[in-house]
Amino acid sequence: MPMPSSSQEPRIKALTARAVRVPMPQPHRTASGVVSESPLVLTDITLDSGVVGRSITFTYTPLALGPTTDLIRNIEPLLMGNAAAPAEISRGLAARFRLLGAQGLIGMALAAIDMALWDGLAHTHSVSLAHLLGGLPKPTQAYGAIGYDGPDESAKAAEGWAQRGFRGVKAKIGYPTVAEDVSVIRAIRRAAGEGTAVMVDYNQSLTPSEAVERLRILDAEGLTWVEEPSLAHDYAGHAKVAREARTPIQAGENWWGITDFAHALEADATDFVMADVMKVGGVTGWLEAAALANAHRIRMSNHLWPEISAQLLSVTPTAHWLEYADWWNPILADPLRIKDGMSDPAGAIGSGTEWNEAAVQRFLV
Ligand code: SMN
Ligand code: MG
């Protein structure tokens, strides 16, 4: 895939993709399924300067881990010798896969390469990703995740996040009755204290009508947002819920690239957006989505990937909250720090993605 280039840019010399299965302290339950481990593809792209760019790809289930790893490896020959120009390469790869489409595992593989190349470019200039993008790393208020674990365990988790100084918590709900949802919300609020923001996440488990009904009750709970009440790509359904509810709706983690974001915002599907840096199309896709969110004056948060997301939220005009998860910390040499409830991305070079090689070796598939 010959790309326009000039002599001085660093060129892509090699790519490795390693599959690991990182155990989780405890399964993370949602109304739409359980995440019991983190199957990850760790991609390293080496430039002819010797600089290495890295990225993490999360495949949600081990069933997708091998195929995604193979896909990333299969793309290597298309990259060799090209200038390390991530936006250019992502556009070229998207065109190459136009007939198949850049959603699903292909989208994940392209994002893995995009994130690793942007990381490599930042390392080439020994700057943070935020600085490479024209900004400076800055703190974003952070929230911790609480699983679909019932009132007692949810309250315990909320107390833990509050004790660690987090300013918000997000609980997975969608229990059989809205009364159970409310019971969990109130148990969390009692445990975390009135000063802590509380978000909830239905993980696409309701129909729009069910969501409208439940929100008639939840609107009295002072929630910061209600996330993915209905199917992620049912923009009309989300728009109906957003129109009827007083509580802000949050969505976006399952939208693939700028087109999904554009269609969703054209449909007024949500009040806030959150981008999953993998599904949105890596750093290149994130920047497009951030510009669109800014044009619509909509607050934008992240989904997982705290290290690279902390860098990207630093240059996101409508940055809102940072979702923090420590699931992948075991394979990271320098996980994102949280200070006084805020992300602390300063000091990182690139996206802050450096391996703890001993742990990687332990979890290799
Ligand atoms: C979520 C989804 C998938 C895995 C973990 C967590 C959840 C979130 O929707 O918003 O974090
Ligand atoms: Mg979610």
mmCIF file of C-alpha atoms and ligand atoms in Angstrom:
data_model
loop_
_atom_site.group_PDB
_atom_site.id
_atom_site.type_symbol
_atom_site.label_atom_id
_atom_site.label_comp_id
_atom_site.label_asym_id
_atom_site.label_seq_id
_atom_site.Cartn_x
_atom_site.Cartn_y
_atom_site.Cartn_z
ATOM 1 C CA MET A 1 0.000 0.000 0.000
ATOM 2 C CA PRO A 2 2.371 2.756 -1.243
ATOM 3 C CA MET A 3 1.746 5.972 0.685
ATOM 4 C CA PRO A 4 2.843 9.518 -0.155
ATOM 5 C CA SER A 5 5.920 10.205 1.953
ATOM 6 C CA SER A 6 9.096 12.244 2.129
ATOM 7 C CA SER A 7 12.536 11.150 3.219
ATOM 8 C CA GLN A 8 12.577 12.470 6.795
ATOM 9 C CA GLU A 9 9.576 10.731 8.410
ATOM 10 C CA PRO A 10 10.339 7.570 10.383
ATOM 11 C CA ARG A 11 9.196 4.448 8.570
ATOM 12 C CA ILE A 12 7.446 1.332 9.789
ATOM 13 C CA LYS A 13 9.878 -1.522 10.179
ATOM 14 C CA ALA A 14 8.069 -4.294 12.080
ATOM 15 C CA LEU A 15 4.827 -5.167 13.861
ATOM 16 C CA THR A 16 4.209 -7.731 16.592
ATOM 17 C CA ALA A 17 0.837 -8.659 18.060
ATOM 18 C CA ARG A 18 0.707 -10.709 21.264
ATOM 19 C CA ALA A 19 -2.414 -12.204 22.806
ATOM 20 C CA VAL A 20 -2.726 -12.154 26.592
ATOM 21 C CA ARG A 21 -5.525 -13.114 28.983
ATOM 22 C CA VAL A 22 -5.363 -10.854 32.036
ATOM 23 C CA PRO A 23 -7.324 -12.155 35.021
ATOM 24 C CA MET A 24 -9.670 -9.707 36.745
ATOM 25 C CA PRO A 25 -9.859 -9.235 40.530
ATOM 26 C CA GLN A 26 -13.543 -10.097 40.182
ATOM 27 C CA PRO A 27 -15.940 -10.580 37.265
ATOM 28 C CA HIS A 28 -17.584 -7.366 36.082
ATOM 29 C CA ARG A 29 -21.309 -8.078 35.711
ATOM 30 C CA THR A 30 -23.626 -6.034 33.509
ATOM 31 C CA ALA A 31 -27.282 -6.475 32.562
ATOM 32 C CA SER A 32 -26.055 -7.736 29.182
ATOM 33 C CA GLY A 33 -23.362 -10.159 30.237
ATOM 34 C CA VAL A 34 -20.302 -10.717 32.414
ATOM 35 C CA VAL A 35 -16.720 -9.708 31.697
ATOM 36 C CA SER A 36 -14.725 -12.291 33.641
ATOM 37 C CA GLU A 37 -11.232 -11.652 32.203
ATOM 38 C CA SER A 38 -9.498 -9.219 29.854
ATOM 39 C CA PRO A 39 -8.489 -10.863 26.572
ATOM 40 C CA LEU A 40 -6.099 -8.307 25.053
ATOM 41 C CA VAL A 41 -3.982 -7.972 21.936
ATOM 42 C CA LEU A 42 -0.775 -6.056 22.684
ATOM 43 C CA THR A 43 0.497 -4.490 19.467
ATOM 44 C CA ASP A 44 4.062 -3.157 19.080
ATOM 45 C CA ILE A 45 5.024 -1.265 15.924
ATOM 46 C CA THR A 46 8.776 -0.678 15.560
ATOM 47 C CA LEU A 47 9.972 2.232 13.409
ATOM 48 C CA ASP A 48 13.279 2.325 11.526
ATOM 49 C CA SER A 49 14.503 4.790 14.188
ATOM 50 C CA GLY A 50 14.160 2.019 16.777
ATOM 51 C CA VAL A 51 11.195 3.782 18.420
ATOM 52 C CA VAL A 52 8.302 1.463 19.387
ATOM 53 C CA GLY A 53 4.635 2.456 19.442
ATOM 54 C CA ARG A 54 2.216 0.348 21.474
ATOM 55 C CA SER A 55 -1.521 -0.245 21.762
ATOM 56 C CA ILE A 56 -4.029 -2.363 23.622
ATOM 57 C CA THR A 57 -6.979 -4.031 21.899
ATOM 58 C CA PHE A 58 -9.711 -5.460 24.138
ATOM 59 C CA THR A 59 -11.669 -8.341 22.533
ATOM 60 C CA TYR A 60 -14.248 -8.760 25.376
ATOM 61 C CA THR A 61 -14.280 -12.580 24.914
ATOM 62 C CA PRO A 62 -11.407 -15.037 24.434
ATOM 63 C CA LEU A 63 -13.366 -16.357 21.449
ATOM 64 C CA ALA A 64 -12.344 -13.222 19.495
ATOM 65 C CA LEU A 65 -8.776 -13.024 20.795
ATOM 66 C CA GLY A 66 -7.076 -15.333 18.279
ATOM 67 C CA PRO A 67 -8.889 -13.977 15.214
ATOM 68 C CA THR A 68 -8.184 -10.351 16.194
ATOM 69 C CA THR A 69 -4.514 -11.100 16.823
ATOM 70 C CA ASP A 70 -4.276 -12.828 13.437
ATOM 71 C CA LEU A 71 -6.031 -9.912 11.702
ATOM 72 C CA ILE A 72 -3.562 -7.395 13.120
ATOM 73 C CA ARG A 73 -0.648 -9.611 12.063
ATOM 74 C CA ASN A 74 -2.152 -10.077 8.591
ATOM 75 C CA ILE A 75 -2.134 -6.300 8.042
ATOM 76 C CA GLU A 76 1.606 -6.010 8.763
ATOM 77 C CA PRO A 77 2.727 -6.470 5.102
ATOM 78 C CA LEU A 78 0.531 -3.497 4.096
ATOM 79 C CA LEU A 79 2.430 -1.263 6.510
ATOM 80 C CA MET A 80 6.074 -2.188 5.979
ATOM 81 C CA GLY A 81 8.254 0.666 4.735
ATOM 82 C CA ASN A 82 5.482 3.231 4.956
ATOM 83 C CA ALA A 83 6.016 6.522 6.762
ATOM 84 C CA ALA A 84 4.661 6.457 10.324
ATOM 85 C CA ALA A 85 1.788 8.787 9.437
ATOM 86 C CA PRO A 86 -1.163 7.379 11.426
ATOM 87 C CA ALA A 87 -4.020 9.475 10.007
ATOM 88 C CA GLU A 88 -2.837 8.807 6.447
ATOM 89 C CA ILE A 89 -2.421 5.099 7.105
ATOM 90 C CA SER A 90 -5.819 4.818 8.813
ATOM 91 C CA ARG A 91 -7.510 6.463 5.841
ATOM 92 C CA GLY A 92 -5.639 4.136 3.473
ATOM 93 C CA LEU A 93 -6.588 1.034 5.468
ATOM 94 C CA ALA A 94 -10.236 2.137 5.754
ATOM 95 C CA ALA A 95 -10.319 2.463 1.959
ATOM 96 C CA ARG A 96 -8.646 -0.927 1.592
ATOM 97 C CA PHE A 97 -11.373 -2.554 3.729
ATOM 98 C CA ARG A 98 -14.267 -0.520 2.299
ATOM 99 C CA LEU A 99 -16.049 -3.593 0.879
ATOM 100 C CA LEU A 100 -15.779 -5.549 4.133
ATOM 101 C CA GLY A 101 -16.358 -2.531 6.398
ATOM 102 C CA ALA A 102 -14.338 -1.216 9.319
ATOM 103 C CA GLN A 103 -16.680 -2.356 12.086
ATOM 104 C CA GLY A 104 -16.181 -5.395 14.313
ATOM 105 C CA LEU A 105 -12.874 -7.212 14.340
ATOM 106 C CA ILE A 106 -11.569 -5.291 11.310
ATOM 107 C CA GLY A 107 -12.305 -2.008 13.072
ATOM 108 C CA MET A 108 -10.552 -3.291 16.175
ATOM 109 C CA ALA A 109 -7.476 -4.317 14.157
ATOM 110 C CA LEU A 110 -7.297 -0.955 12.361
ATOM 111 C CA ALA A 111 -7.635 0.890 15.661
ATOM 112 C CA ALA A 112 -4.844 -1.204 17.175
ATOM 113 C CA ILE A 113 -2.528 -0.033 14.387
ATOM 114 C CA ASP A 114 -3.720 3.577 14.566
ATOM 115 C CA MET A 115 -3.184 3.822 18.332
ATOM 116 C CA ALA A 116 0.265 2.190 18.120
ATOM 117 C CA LEU A 117 1.383 4.527 15.317
ATOM 118 C CA TRP A 118 0.237 7.662 17.162
ATOM 119 C CA ASP A 119 2.065 6.374 20.246
ATOM 120 C CA GLY A 120 5.184 5.781 18.129
ATOM 121 C CA LEU A 121 4.995 9.249 16.625
ATOM 122 C CA ALA A 122 4.766 10.838 20.090
ATOM 123 C CA HIS A 123 7.714 8.748 21.273
ATOM 124 C CA THR A 124 9.651 9.883 18.190
ATOM 125 C CA HIS A 125 9.335 13.448 19.482
ATOM 126 C CA SER A 126 9.584 12.412 23.171
ATOM 127 C CA VAL A 127 6.325 14.126 24.016
ATOM 128 C CA SER A 128 2.966 13.054 25.435
ATOM 129 C CA LEU A 129 0.204 12.215 22.968
ATOM 130 C CA ALA A 130 -1.683 15.284 24.212
ATOM 131 C CA HIS A 131 1.322 17.489 23.423
ATOM 132 C CA LEU A 132 1.799 15.885 19.992
ATOM 133 C CA LEU A 133 -1.844 16.815 19.318
ATOM 134 C CA GLY A 134 -1.238 20.447 20.203
ATOM 135 C CA GLY A 135 -2.445 20.382 23.794
ATOM 136 C CA LEU A 136 -0.972 19.563 27.175
ATOM 137 C CA PRO A 137 -1.864 16.674 29.490
ATOM 138 C CA LYS A 138 -4.417 17.915 31.979
ATOM 139 C CA PRO A 139 -6.581 16.351 34.695
ATOM 140 C CA THR A 140 -10.120 15.103 34.043
ATOM 141 C CA GLN A 141 -12.575 14.223 36.807
ATOM 142 C CA ALA A 142 -12.692 10.446 37.164
ATOM 143 C CA TYR A 143 -15.329 7.885 38.088
ATOM 144 C CA GLY A 144 -15.027 4.255 39.094
ATOM 145 C CA ALA A 145 -17.107 1.337 37.840
ATOM 146 C CA ILE A 146 -19.526 -0.752 39.932
ATOM 147 C CA GLY A 147 -20.849 -4.041 38.615
ATOM 148 C CA TYR A 148 -24.370 -5.448 38.526
ATOM 149 C CA ASP A 149 -23.817 -6.807 42.016
ATOM 150 C CA GLY A 150 -26.883 -5.890 44.076
ATOM 151 C CA PRO A 151 -27.223 -3.160 46.730
ATOM 152 C CA ASP A 152 -24.771 -4.454 49.342
ATOM 153 C CA GLU A 153 -21.833 -5.239 47.025
ATOM 154 C CA SER A 154 -22.520 -2.084 44.978
ATOM 155 C CA ALA A 155 -22.456 0.022 48.143
ATOM 156 C CA LYS A 156 -19.196 -1.602 49.196
ATOM 157 C CA ALA A 157 -17.631 -0.840 45.812
ATOM 158 C CA ALA A 158 -18.928 2.737 45.910
ATOM 159 C CA GLU A 159 -17.430 3.248 49.349
ATOM 160 C CA GLY A 160 -14.106 1.962 48.047
ATOM 161 C CA TRP A 161 -14.052 4.391 45.120
ATOM 162 C CA ALA A 162 -15.033 7.297 47.385
ATOM 163 C CA GLN A 163 -12.297 6.390 49.871
ATOM 164 C CA ARG A 164 -9.811 6.449 46.951
ATOM 165 C CA GLY A 165 -10.941 10.034 46.275
ATOM 166 C CA PHE A 166 -13.014 9.397 43.137
ATOM 167 C CA ARG A 167 -15.615 12.077 42.451
ATOM 168 C CA GLY A 168 -18.038 9.762 40.686
ATOM 169 C CA VAL A 169 -19.179 6.171 40.422
ATOM 170 C CA LYS A 170 -21.081 4.376 37.672
ATOM 171 C CA ALA A 171 -23.278 1.395 38.516
ATOM 172 C CA LYS A 172 -24.438 -1.283 36.071
ATOM 173 C CA ILE A 173 -28.182 -1.626 36.555
ATOM 174 C CA GLY A 174 -31.160 -3.117 34.702
ATOM 175 C CA TYR A 175 -32.379 -5.320 37.544
ATOM 176 C CA PRO A 176 -35.703 -7.135 37.088
ATOM 177 C CA THR A 177 -37.630 -4.178 38.555
ATOM 178 C CA VAL A 178 -37.036 -0.435 38.698
ATOM 179 C CA ALA A 179 -37.489 -0.697 42.481
ATOM 180 C CA GLU A 180 -34.324 -2.823 42.573
ATOM 181 C CA ASP A 181 -32.535 -0.248 40.385
ATOM 182 C CA VAL A 182 -33.535 2.475 42.858
ATOM 183 C CA SER A 183 -32.504 0.377 45.837
ATOM 184 C CA VAL A 184 -29.001 -0.027 44.372
ATOM 185 C CA ILE A 185 -28.741 3.675 43.524
ATOM 186 C CA ARG A 186 -29.743 4.717 47.042
ATOM 187 C CA ALA A 187 -27.404 2.195 48.668
ATOM 188 C CA ILE A 188 -24.547 3.602 46.553
ATOM 189 C CA ARG A 189 -25.424 7.186 47.406
ATOM 190 C CA ARG A 190 -25.540 6.392 51.140
ATOM 191 C CA ALA A 191 -22.149 4.667 50.928
ATOM 192 C CA ALA A 192 -20.353 7.176 48.692
ATOM 193 C CA GLY A 193 -21.842 10.337 50.188
ATOM 194 C CA GLU A 194 -23.911 13.114 48.650
ATOM 195 C CA GLY A 195 -20.891 14.786 47.068
ATOM 196 C CA THR A 196 -20.204 11.859 44.739
ATOM 197 C CA ALA A 197 -21.731 11.904 41.254
ATOM 198 C CA VAL A 198 -23.738 8.767 40.457
ATOM 199 C CA MET A 199 -24.167 7.495 36.899
ATOM 200 C CA VAL A 200 -25.981 4.327 35.900
ATOM 201 C CA ASP A 201 -25.572 2.063 32.873
ATOM 202 C CA TYR A 202 -28.289 -0.219 31.457
ATOM 203 C CA ASN A 203 -25.920 -1.769 28.881
ATOM 204 C CA GLN A 204 -28.621 -1.764 26.186
ATOM 205 C CA SER A 205 -30.909 -4.019 28.209
ATOM 206 C CA LEU A 206 -34.265 -2.186 27.907
ATOM 207 C CA THR A 207 -36.677 -1.399 25.110
ATOM 208 C CA PRO A 208 -37.210 2.344 24.599
ATOM 209 C CA SER A 209 -40.686 2.122 26.197
ATOM 210 C CA GLU A 210 -39.333 0.251 29.224
ATOM 211 C CA ALA A 211 -36.584 2.871 29.542
ATOM 212 C CA VAL A 212 -39.132 5.719 29.399
ATOM 213 C CA GLU A 213 -41.141 4.011 32.144
ATOM 214 C CA ARG A 214 -38.134 3.405 34.385
ATOM 215 C CA LEU A 215 -36.842 6.932 33.888
ATOM 216 C CA ARG A 216 -40.127 8.360 35.153
ATOM 217 C CA ILE A 217 -38.945 6.934 38.496
ATOM 218 C CA LEU A 218 -35.195 7.409 38.109
ATOM 219 C CA ASP A 219 -35.602 11.087 37.204
ATOM 220 C CA ALA A 220 -36.096 11.744 40.917
ATOM 221 C CA GLU A 221 -32.700 10.210 41.849
ATOM 222 C CA GLY A 222 -30.431 13.078 40.731
ATOM 223 C CA LEU A 223 -28.318 10.889 38.447
ATOM 224 C CA THR A 224 -25.536 12.428 36.351
ATOM 225 C CA TRP A 225 -26.524 10.262 33.387
ATOM 226 C CA VAL A 226 -28.339 7.090 32.356
ATOM 227 C CA GLU A 227 -26.186 5.165 29.877
ATOM 228 C CA GLU A 228 -27.239 3.015 26.913
ATOM 229 C CA PRO A 229 -30.823 2.436 28.066
ATOM 230 C CA SER A 230 -31.580 0.717 24.751
ATOM 231 C CA LEU A 231 -29.775 -0.911 21.828
ATOM 232 C CA ALA A 232 -26.698 1.147 20.924
ATOM 233 C CA HIS A 233 -27.651 1.562 17.245
ATOM 234 C CA ASP A 234 -31.332 2.253 17.865
ATOM 235 C CA TYR A 235 -30.832 5.991 17.511
ATOM 236 C CA ALA A 236 -34.578 6.697 17.212
ATOM 237 C CA GLY A 237 -35.241 4.663 20.352
ATOM 238 C CA HIS A 238 -32.536 6.518 22.275
ATOM 239 C CA ALA A 239 -33.911 9.831 20.992
ATOM 240 C CA LYS A 240 -37.373 8.921 22.314
ATOM 241 C CA VAL A 241 -35.902 8.191 25.759
ATOM 242 C CA ALA A 242 -33.803 11.377 25.693
ATOM 243 C CA ARG A 243 -36.896 13.445 24.806
ATOM 244 C CA GLU A 244 -39.006 11.932 27.601
ATOM 245 C CA ALA A 245 -36.418 11.801 30.373
ATOM 246 C CA ARG A 246 -35.179 14.692 32.506
ATOM 247 C CA THR A 247 -31.979 12.821 33.361
ATOM 248 C CA PRO A 248 -29.268 13.164 30.677
ATOM 249 C CA ILE A 249 -28.759 10.142 28.439
ATOM 250 C CA GLN A 250 -25.226 8.895 27.753
ATOM 251 C CA ALA A 251 -24.182 6.664 24.817
ATOM 252 C CA GLY A 252 -21.397 6.000 22.326
ATOM 253 C CA GLU A 253 -19.156 3.205 23.568
ATOM 254 C CA ASN A 254 -20.525 0.872 20.897
ATOM 255 C CA TRP A 255 -20.537 3.304 17.977
ATOM 256 C CA TRP A 256 -18.066 2.493 15.190
ATOM 257 C CA GLY A 257 -16.284 5.514 13.792
ATOM 258 C CA ILE A 258 -17.435 9.012 12.957
ATOM 259 C CA THR A 259 -20.386 7.876 10.838
ATOM 260 C CA ASP A 260 -22.143 6.219 13.782
ATOM 261 C CA PHE A 261 -21.517 9.315 15.895
ATOM 262 C CA ALA A 262 -22.835 11.605 13.148
ATOM 263 C CA HIS A 263 -25.995 9.538 12.643
ATOM 264 C CA ALA A 264 -26.616 9.385 16.389
ATOM 265 C CA LEU A 265 -26.199 13.131 16.895
ATOM 266 C CA GLU A 266 -28.324 13.910 13.830
ATOM 267 C CA ALA A 267 -31.052 11.780 15.487
ATOM 268 C CA ASP A 268 -30.621 13.618 18.836
ATOM 269 C CA ALA A 269 -30.071 10.159 20.317
ATOM 270 C CA THR A 270 -28.175 11.302 23.404
ATOM 271 C CA ASP A 271 -27.332 14.239 25.672
ATOM 272 C CA PHE A 272 -23.709 13.211 26.263
ATOM 273 C CA VAL A 273 -21.335 11.014 24.255
ATOM 274 C CA MET A 274 -18.611 8.617 25.265
ATOM 275 C CA ALA A 275 -16.073 7.266 22.807
ATOM 276 C CA ASP A 276 -14.432 3.869 23.033
ATOM 277 C CA VAL A 277 -11.002 4.670 21.566
ATOM 278 C CA MET A 278 -10.905 1.237 19.880
ATOM 279 C CA LYS A 279 -14.393 1.225 18.334
ATOM 280 C CA VAL A 280 -14.332 4.919 17.370
ATOM 281 C CA GLY A 281 -11.247 4.247 15.208
ATOM 282 C CA GLY A 282 -8.231 4.861 17.398
ATOM 283 C CA VAL A 283 -6.760 8.302 17.977
ATOM 284 C CA THR A 284 -7.704 9.368 14.455
ATOM 285 C CA GLY A 285 -11.327 8.400 15.003
ATOM 286 C CA TRP A 286 -11.394 9.966 18.457
ATOM 287 C CA LEU A 287 -10.233 13.334 17.087
ATOM 288 C CA GLU A 288 -13.022 13.287 14.496
ATOM 289 C CA ALA A 289 -15.635 12.411 17.129
ATOM 290 C CA ALA A 290 -14.301 15.073 19.514
ATOM 291 C CA ALA A 291 -14.622 17.723 16.803
ATOM 292 C CA LEU A 292 -18.203 16.597 16.072
ATOM 293 C CA ALA A 293 -19.100 16.641 19.777
ATOM 294 C CA ASN A 294 -17.657 20.143 19.982
ATOM 295 C CA ALA A 295 -19.672 21.292 16.953
ATOM 296 C CA HIS A 296 -22.813 19.977 18.687
ATOM 297 C CA ARG A 297 -21.610 21.357 22.041
ATOM 298 C CA ILE A 298 -22.030 17.913 23.620
ATOM 299 C CA ARG A 299 -19.953 16.725 26.583
ATOM 300 C CA MET A 300 -17.640 13.806 25.731
ATOM 301 C CA SER A 301 -16.238 11.071 27.971
ATOM 302 C CA ASN A 302 -14.268 7.863 27.335
ATOM 303 C CA HIS A 303 -14.934 4.137 27.658
ATOM 304 C CA LEU A 304 -12.160 2.062 29.286
ATOM 305 C CA TRP A 305 -8.521 2.578 28.041
ATOM 306 C CA PRO A 306 -7.801 5.086 30.857
ATOM 307 C CA GLU A 307 -4.163 5.835 29.903
ATOM 308 C CA ILE A 308 -4.670 6.855 26.267
ATOM 309 C CA SER A 309 -8.115 8.316 27.037
ATOM 310 C CA ALA A 310 -6.612 10.619 29.674
ATOM 311 C CA GLN A 311 -4.316 12.005 26.969
ATOM 312 C CA LEU A 312 -7.151 12.359 24.465
ATOM 313 C CA LEU A 313 -9.562 13.981 26.928
ATOM 314 C CA SER A 314 -6.797 16.572 27.518
ATOM 315 C CA VAL A 315 -7.316 17.757 23.938
ATOM 316 C CA THR A 316 -11.093 17.184 23.745
ATOM 317 C CA PRO A 317 -12.889 20.558 23.745
ATOM 318 C CA THR A 318 -16.007 19.242 25.538
ATOM 319 C CA ALA A 319 -14.213 16.762 27.837
ATOM 320 C CA HIS A 320 -16.505 15.575 30.601
ATOM 321 C CA TRP A 321 -15.593 12.546 32.736
ATOM 322 C CA LEU A 322 -12.813 9.922 32.624
ATOM 323 C CA GLU A 323 -14.003 6.368 33.141
ATOM 324 C CA TYR A 324 -11.290 4.674 35.198
ATOM 325 C CA ALA A 325 -10.748 0.905 35.233
ATOM 326 C CA ASP A 326 -7.653 -0.812 36.658
ATOM 327 C CA TRP A 327 -8.319 -4.116 34.851
ATOM 328 C CA TRP A 328 -5.245 -3.909 32.615
ATOM 329 C CA ASN A 329 -2.869 -2.433 35.198
ATOM 330 C CA PRO A 330 -1.091 -5.810 35.678
ATOM 331 C CA ILE A 331 0.410 -5.637 32.154
ATOM 332 C CA LEU A 332 1.228 -1.904 32.313
ATOM 333 C CA ALA A 333 4.564 -0.554 33.563
ATOM 334 C CA ASP A 334 3.082 2.793 34.599
ATOM 335 C CA PRO A 335 -0.735 2.769 34.894
ATOM 336 C CA LEU A 336 -2.623 6.047 34.933
ATOM 337 C CA ARG A 337 -2.471 7.795 38.295
ATOM 338 C CA ILE A 338 -5.530 9.321 39.926
ATOM 339 C CA LYS A 339 -4.926 12.268 42.252
ATOM 340 C CA ASP A 340 -7.720 13.944 44.237
ATOM 341 C CA GLY A 341 -10.278 12.234 42.059
ATOM 342 C CA MET A 342 -8.745 13.491 38.838
ATOM 343 C CA SER A 343 -6.678 11.758 36.182
ATOM 344 C CA ASP A 344 -2.990 12.697 36.328
ATOM 345 C CA PRO A 345 -1.676 12.127 32.783
ATOM 346 C CA ALA A 346 1.291 14.502 33.148
ATOM 347 C CA GLY A 347 4.714 12.969 32.675
ATOM 348 C CA ALA A 348 3.617 10.238 30.287
ATOM 349 C CA ILE A 349 5.390 9.944 26.930
ATOM 350 C CA GLY A 350 3.076 8.960 24.099
ATOM 351 C CA SER A 351 -0.193 7.363 25.215
ATOM 352 C CA GLY A 352 1.316 6.120 28.483
ATOM 353 C CA THR A 353 1.205 2.545 27.212
ATOM 354 C CA GLU A 354 4.363 0.731 28.341
ATOM 355 C CA TRP A 355 4.379 -3.004 29.095
ATOM 356 C CA ASN A 356 5.210 -4.748 32.315
ATOM 357 C CA GLU A 357 7.013 -7.427 30.340
ATOM 358 C CA ALA A 358 7.221 -9.927 33.212
ATOM 359 C CA ALA A 359 3.429 -9.817 33.538
ATOM 360 C CA VAL A 360 2.948 -9.981 29.771
ATOM 361 C CA GLN A 361 5.054 -13.146 29.701
ATOM 362 C CA ARG A 362 2.916 -14.582 32.498
ATOM 363 C CA PHE A 363 -0.365 -13.956 30.720
ATOM 364 C CA LEU A 364 0.706 -14.781 27.144
ATOM 365 C CA VAL A 365 -1.691 -17.138 25.359
HETATM 366 C C1 SMN B 1 -18.823 -1.827 30.054
HETATM 367 C C2 SMN B 1 -19.010 -2.482 28.897
HETATM 368 C C3 SMN B 1 -18.202 -3.564 28.561
HETATM 369 C C4 SMN B 1 -17.226 -4.002 29.410
HETATM 370 C C5 SMN B 1 -17.058 -3.315 30.569
HETATM 371 C C6 SMN B 1 -17.856 -2.233 30.901
HETATM 372 C C7 SMN B 1 -19.730 -0.663 30.386
HETATM 373 C C8 SMN B 1 -19.031 0.630 30.623
HETATM 374 O O1 SMN B 1 -20.709 -0.490 29.396
HETATM 375 O O2 SMN B 1 -19.590 1.669 30.236
HETATM 376 O O3 SMN B 1 -17.935 0.620 31.219
HETATM 377 MG MG MG B 2 -21.366 1.437 29.271
#
